[in-house]
């Protein structure tokens, strides 16, 4: 038991030692190095084995820690190289899984140490690709993915193995260059394509009708997809951000291919994420994000703010595929005490607590009372079970709380990532606006430079305008001063009216007081007379009235003082008004003087503008005259070349001349429009100059092409064409001479030029090749007739070959019959392949006509595309003629009167004719058409049949030659013996002796 406990305690100790010795490097001692290699070898062999189960996380984690310990992957590759990866598919699959985890989570030098094995991985991928079932195809695709991952990280060293980068690091990876971002996006598309290919292949290899995710075989195939999901989430996020950045710098049409490829990968990735999230195996290991319902709209820049980066969450307690607990580095350092308690509890569960406390039953041997002990033990057991239940409840609640907190942490991290993304987007927008501001500043600087480069006349005009602006400012200032004076005068007048109104109010109050005093006096007298008994009261009222009167008198005095003050102010304001009136009169005199000066300046400015307009008009006339002279020189040079035919080095074609004449007619119409616009608006001369130059060039081309066409024409037509070209050149010179004068539109007439062009066009149409004289209505019927004739010729040739084969079987024997059967059989196969090709060509032509004619009839389509139709007719005739000639050559070879080389040449001619027919059919066909694919397949069949004819012909030739030397089937035994003796004699006797011997025999035989 002590040995078991000590071994259990020693289990977690080596791993912390590895962690503590991580930075030692090459200076390790030999014993530690040997222990490390032994541990790594055991873990690698346990992780990569032939059992069809998922790789255990603890073994893979040990391999990852080993790469960090030795800062590389030398030990890993030294162990893997001894494994039979090429003979066991499951072993290779698990190797790919472990190697993928090392590239993601291992040391950075894992990639450098693995590059030397890249070619071996490619060879292994090709080898496993020959297997279409089981793990073979999966291993081939997984190895291609690992090679792609290694190449991607080699080209882009800024990206870590786990692809986790911030937006700032992503911008730095592109080095702020749109070309780098473009290339980086393409590489990410290729990378993501490999990931999705593996994803799809794994799902296709599983039987989804059963719960494959709960079986060990299914988990073995699904386990590597966790690494693929992690890579795909980052690649999708970076691709979206890079595409938004590219759309902000490049036109939308340039990125159409990027958008199409992204849409395809988005659809695949969304479907695979949805299917993965429904599998029971992934639900407890990884939280797979769901992509949005619709893909991002890259044509709208604000859609970037709606993008949410997908976050893959791996729960800490369920990150192992084999449901083993995941130990972090800190937990590995403090395992002794907890492991001891766990193992003690397991020992108590197995052997009982009584055995652990009293293993040898000493208490029973000593005679202790069992009943009390048993009772006490039972009571303690009950307490322990209760405490264990409480402990389990506490653990369950704590785990539930930890899960809730971790979920909340993941949500907060996602919100934080979204806020960081929004902040980065705002920063990008500010940088974009800053760049636009710099561009505007640069444009403003360019504008200022352009303004500084004005001519002397413009500077003088600007100086006059400045003088005028100064005068205008002075005039506006005087007008403002005059308005201020008028405003002050209005204010003074208003104040005087207010003072007068106040004085009138005072007088009215004084009159009212006097009236009230008079009324009171009358009332007092009347009351005195009427009522003597109220005399006292009236006296008191009189006294109060007197006091009020005194107060009113005081107010009257103050009003009088105020009135005097207002009168004084009014007098001062009137004096100020008089002075302002004088000043305004003086200002008006100055304004009148300035107005006279302004009128004088305006007269000078108008005269300067008239002179500038006259100068511009003279320059336009000069430009028109120079352009006319240059055009006349070009036309005269063409006429001179027409007079000297030796200068024309090559003959021309009539159709080229006709196309040039059409261009000239259009140019004349354009020139007349430009001339009318010039007469209406003389300042716009650019269109007229361009039309004159274009007319001169096209006229020169017409004359030169007319001269080259005369080299192929009959004498009479050539003379007529030459004369028409000369007349056209002269009429063009006359027309250009009319343009120099400022005549009206009616005076410049191009009727003579157009009549000359009509003559040239009529002569050119007469000189067209006879093949083009076919009525366009007959082209469609001619195509069908030629195709039918070709089919009939092929059928006739096939029938003749069958007839020749029957004759050969009836009259020949032996080697000759065998050779004839082989040659005629290969010719029959060739005819059948040509027949299939003709049928496919008819189907493709029918599809071309149906798709291109629209509402027109097939004959109209053939007439519209006459050159293409003539090519089909020519190719069809060549095929039929070649079949007929080859049958004739085969007949001669079978009869022994022909040459094998002629038959090979005829077969090659048929192959060339069928290639011409395929090329003529492909010109107007859709590249995605199934009929085009059938035609190409039929063309390859013809090529193979032609090769078979050539091979059978060569073989038959050599076999016939050998038979001619060694065929003894028709010889008697005496003839055979004589033949043998002759051959031996020819080998033993020298050539010169044979000559003399033959001469002697000839001399001997002559007398006889």
Coordinates of N, CA and C in Angstrom, one line a residue, residues 125-204:
X125 N 0.5 13.1 -49.1 CA -0.8 13.5 -49.5 C -1.2 12.9 -50.9
X126 N -0.3 13.0 -51.8 CA -0.6 12.4 -53.1 C -0.8 10.9 -53.0
X127 N 0.0 10.2 -52.1 CA -0.1 8.8 -52.0 C -1.5 8.4 -51.4
X128 N -1.9 9.1 -50.4 CA -3.2 8.8 -49.7 C -4.4 9.3 -50.6
X129 N -4.1 10.2 -51.6 CA -5.2 10.6 -52.4 C -5.7 9.6 -53.4
X130 N -4.9 8.5 -53.6 CA -5.3 7.4 -54.5 C -6.4 6.6 -53.9
X131 N -6.6 6.7 -52.6 CA -7.7 5.9 -51.9 C -8.9 6.8 -51.9
X132 N -10.0 6.3 -52.3 CA -11.3 7.0 -52.4 C -12.2 6.7 -51.2
X133 N -11.9 5.8 -50.4 CA -12.7 5.4 -49.2 C -11.9 5.4 -48.0
X134 N -12.7 5.5 -46.8 CA -12.0 5.4 -45.5 C -11.3 6.7 -45.2
X135 N -10.2 6.5 -44.5 CA -9.4 7.6 -44.0 C -8.4 8.1 -45.1
X136 N -8.2 7.4 -46.2 CA -7.2 7.8 -47.2 C -7.5 9.2 -47.8
X137 N -8.7 9.4 -48.2 CA -9.1 10.8 -48.8 C -9.0 11.8 -47.7
X138 N -9.4 11.5 -46.5 CA -9.3 12.5 -45.4 C -7.9 12.9 -45.1
X139 N -7.0 11.9 -45.1 CA -5.6 12.2 -44.8 C -5.0 13.0 -45.9
X140 N -5.3 12.7 -47.2 CA -4.8 13.5 -48.3 C -5.2 15.0 -48.1
X141 N -6.5 15.3 -47.8 CA -7.0 16.6 -47.7 C -6.4 17.3 -46.5
X142 N -6.3 16.6 -45.4 CA -5.7 17.2 -44.2 C -4.2 17.6 -44.4
X143 N -3.5 16.7 -45.1 CA -2.1 17.0 -45.3 C -2.0 18.3 -46.2
X144 N -2.9 18.4 -47.2 CA -2.8 19.6 -48.1 C -3.1 20.8 -47.2
X145 N -4.1 20.7 -46.3 CA -4.4 21.8 -45.4 C -3.1 22.2 -44.6
X146 N -2.4 21.3 -44.0 CA -1.3 21.6 -43.2 C -0.2 22.2 -44.0
X147 N 0.0 21.8 -45.2 CA 1.0 22.4 -46.1 C 0.6 23.8 -46.4
X148 N -0.7 24.0 -46.7 CA -1.2 25.4 -47.0 C -1.0 26.3 -45.7
X149 N -1.2 25.8 -44.6 CA -1.0 26.5 -43.3 C 0.5 26.9 -43.1
X150 N 1.3 26.0 -43.4 CA 2.8 26.3 -43.3 C 3.2 27.3 -44.3
X151 N 2.7 27.2 -45.5 CA 3.1 28.2 -46.5 C 2.5 29.6 -46.2
X152 N 1.3 29.6 -45.7 CA 0.7 30.9 -45.3 C 1.5 31.6 -44.2
X153 N 1.8 30.9 -43.2 CA 2.6 31.5 -42.1 C 4.0 31.8 -42.5
X154 N 4.6 31.1 -43.4 CA 5.9 31.4 -43.9 C 5.9 32.7 -44.7
X155 N 4.8 32.9 -45.6 CA 4.7 34.2 -46.3 C 4.3 35.3 -45.4
X156 N 3.5 35.1 -44.4 CA 3.0 36.1 -43.5 C 3.5 35.9 -42.0
X157 N 4.7 36.1 -41.7 CA 5.2 35.8 -40.4 C 4.6 36.6 -39.3
X158 N 3.9 37.7 -39.6 CA 3.2 38.5 -38.5 C 2.0 37.7 -37.9
X159 N 1.5 36.8 -38.6 CA 0.3 36.0 -38.1 C 0.8 34.9 -37.2
X160 N 0.4 34.8 -36.0 CA 0.8 33.6 -35.1 C 0.1 32.4 -35.6
X161 N 0.5 31.3 -35.0 CA -0.1 30.0 -35.4 C -1.6 29.9 -35.1
X162 N -2.0 30.5 -34.0 CA -3.5 30.4 -33.6 C -4.3 31.5 -34.3
X163 N -3.6 32.4 -35.1 CA -4.3 33.4 -35.9 C -5.0 34.5 -35.1
X164 N -4.6 34.6 -33.8 CA -5.2 35.6 -33.0 C -4.5 37.0 -33.1
X165 N -5.1 38.0 -33.7 CA -4.5 39.3 -33.9 C -5.5 40.4 -33.7
X166 N -5.0 41.5 -33.3 CA -5.9 42.7 -33.1 C -6.0 43.4 -34.5
X167 N -6.9 44.4 -34.5 CA -7.1 45.1 -35.7 C -5.9 45.9 -36.1
X168 N -5.2 46.5 -35.1 CA -4.0 47.2 -35.4 C -2.9 46.3 -36.0
X169 N -2.8 45.1 -35.4 CA -1.8 44.2 -36.0 C -2.2 43.7 -37.4
X170 N -3.5 43.6 -37.7 CA -3.9 43.3 -39.0 C -3.6 44.4 -40.0
X171 N -3.7 45.7 -39.6 CA -3.3 46.8 -40.5 C -1.8 46.8 -40.7
X172 N -1.1 46.5 -39.6 CA 0.4 46.5 -39.8 C 0.9 45.3 -40.7
X173 N 0.1 44.2 -40.7 CA 0.5 43.1 -41.6 C 0.4 43.5 -43.1
X174 N -0.5 44.4 -43.4 CA -0.6 44.9 -44.8 C 0.3 46.1 -45.1
X175 N 1.0 46.6 -44.1 CA 1.9 47.7 -44.3 C 1.3 48.9 -45.0
X176 N 0.0 49.1 -44.8 CA -0.7 50.3 -45.3 C -0.6 50.4 -46.9
X177 N -0.5 49.2 -47.5 CA -0.4 49.2 -49.0 C -1.6 48.4 -49.5
X178 N -2.4 49.0 -50.4 CA -3.6 48.3 -50.9 C -3.2 47.0 -51.7
X179 N -2.0 47.0 -52.3 CA -1.6 45.8 -53.1 C -1.4 44.6 -52.1
X180 N -0.7 44.9 -50.9 CA -0.5 43.9 -49.9 C -1.8 43.4 -49.4
X181 N -2.8 44.3 -49.1 CA -4.1 43.9 -48.6 C -4.8 43.0 -49.6
X182 N -4.7 43.3 -50.9 CA -5.3 42.5 -52.0 C -4.7 41.1 -52.0
X183 N -3.4 41.0 -52.0 CA -2.7 39.7 -52.0 C -3.0 38.9 -50.7
X184 N -3.0 39.6 -49.6 CA -3.3 38.9 -48.3 C -4.8 38.4 -48.3
X185 N -5.7 39.1 -48.9 CA -7.1 38.6 -49.0 C -7.1 37.3 -49.9
X186 N -6.4 37.3 -51.0 CA -6.4 36.1 -51.9 C -5.8 34.9 -51.1
X187 N -4.7 35.1 -50.4 CA -4.1 34.0 -49.6 C -5.1 33.5 -48.5
X188 N -5.8 34.4 -47.9 CA -6.8 34.0 -46.9 C -7.9 33.2 -47.5
X189 N -8.3 33.6 -48.7 CA -9.4 32.8 -49.4 C -8.9 31.4 -49.7
X190 N -7.6 31.2 -50.1 CA -7.1 29.9 -50.4 C -7.0 29.1 -49.1
X191 N -6.5 29.7 -48.0 CA -6.4 29.1 -46.7 C -7.8 28.6 -46.3
X192 N -8.8 29.5 -46.3 CA -10.1 29.1 -45.8 C -10.7 28.1 -46.7
X193 N -10.4 28.1 -48.0 CA -10.9 27.0 -48.9 C -10.5 25.7 -48.5
X194 N -9.2 25.5 -48.1 CA -8.7 24.2 -47.7 C -9.4 23.8 -46.4
X195 N -9.6 24.7 -45.5 CA -10.3 24.4 -44.2 C -11.7 23.9 -44.5
X196 N -12.4 24.6 -45.4 CA -13.8 24.2 -45.7 C -13.8 22.9 -46.4
X197 N -12.8 22.6 -47.2 CA -12.8 21.3 -47.9 C -12.6 20.2 -47.0
X198 N -11.7 20.3 -46.0 CA -11.6 19.3 -45.0 C -12.9 19.1 -44.2
X199 N -13.5 20.3 -43.8 CA -14.8 20.3 -43.0 C -15.8 19.5 -43.8
X200 N -16.0 19.8 -45.1 CA -17.0 19.1 -45.9 C -16.7 17.7 -46.1
X201 N -15.5 17.3 -46.3 CA -15.1 15.9 -46.5 C -15.4 15.1 -45.3
X202 N -15.1 15.6 -44.1 CA -15.3 14.8 -42.9 C -16.8 14.5 -42.7
X203 N -17.6 15.6 -43.0 CA -19.1 15.4 -42.8 C -19.6 14.4 -43.9
X204 N -19.1 14.4 -45.1 CA -19.5 13.5 -46.2 C -19.1 12.1 -45.9

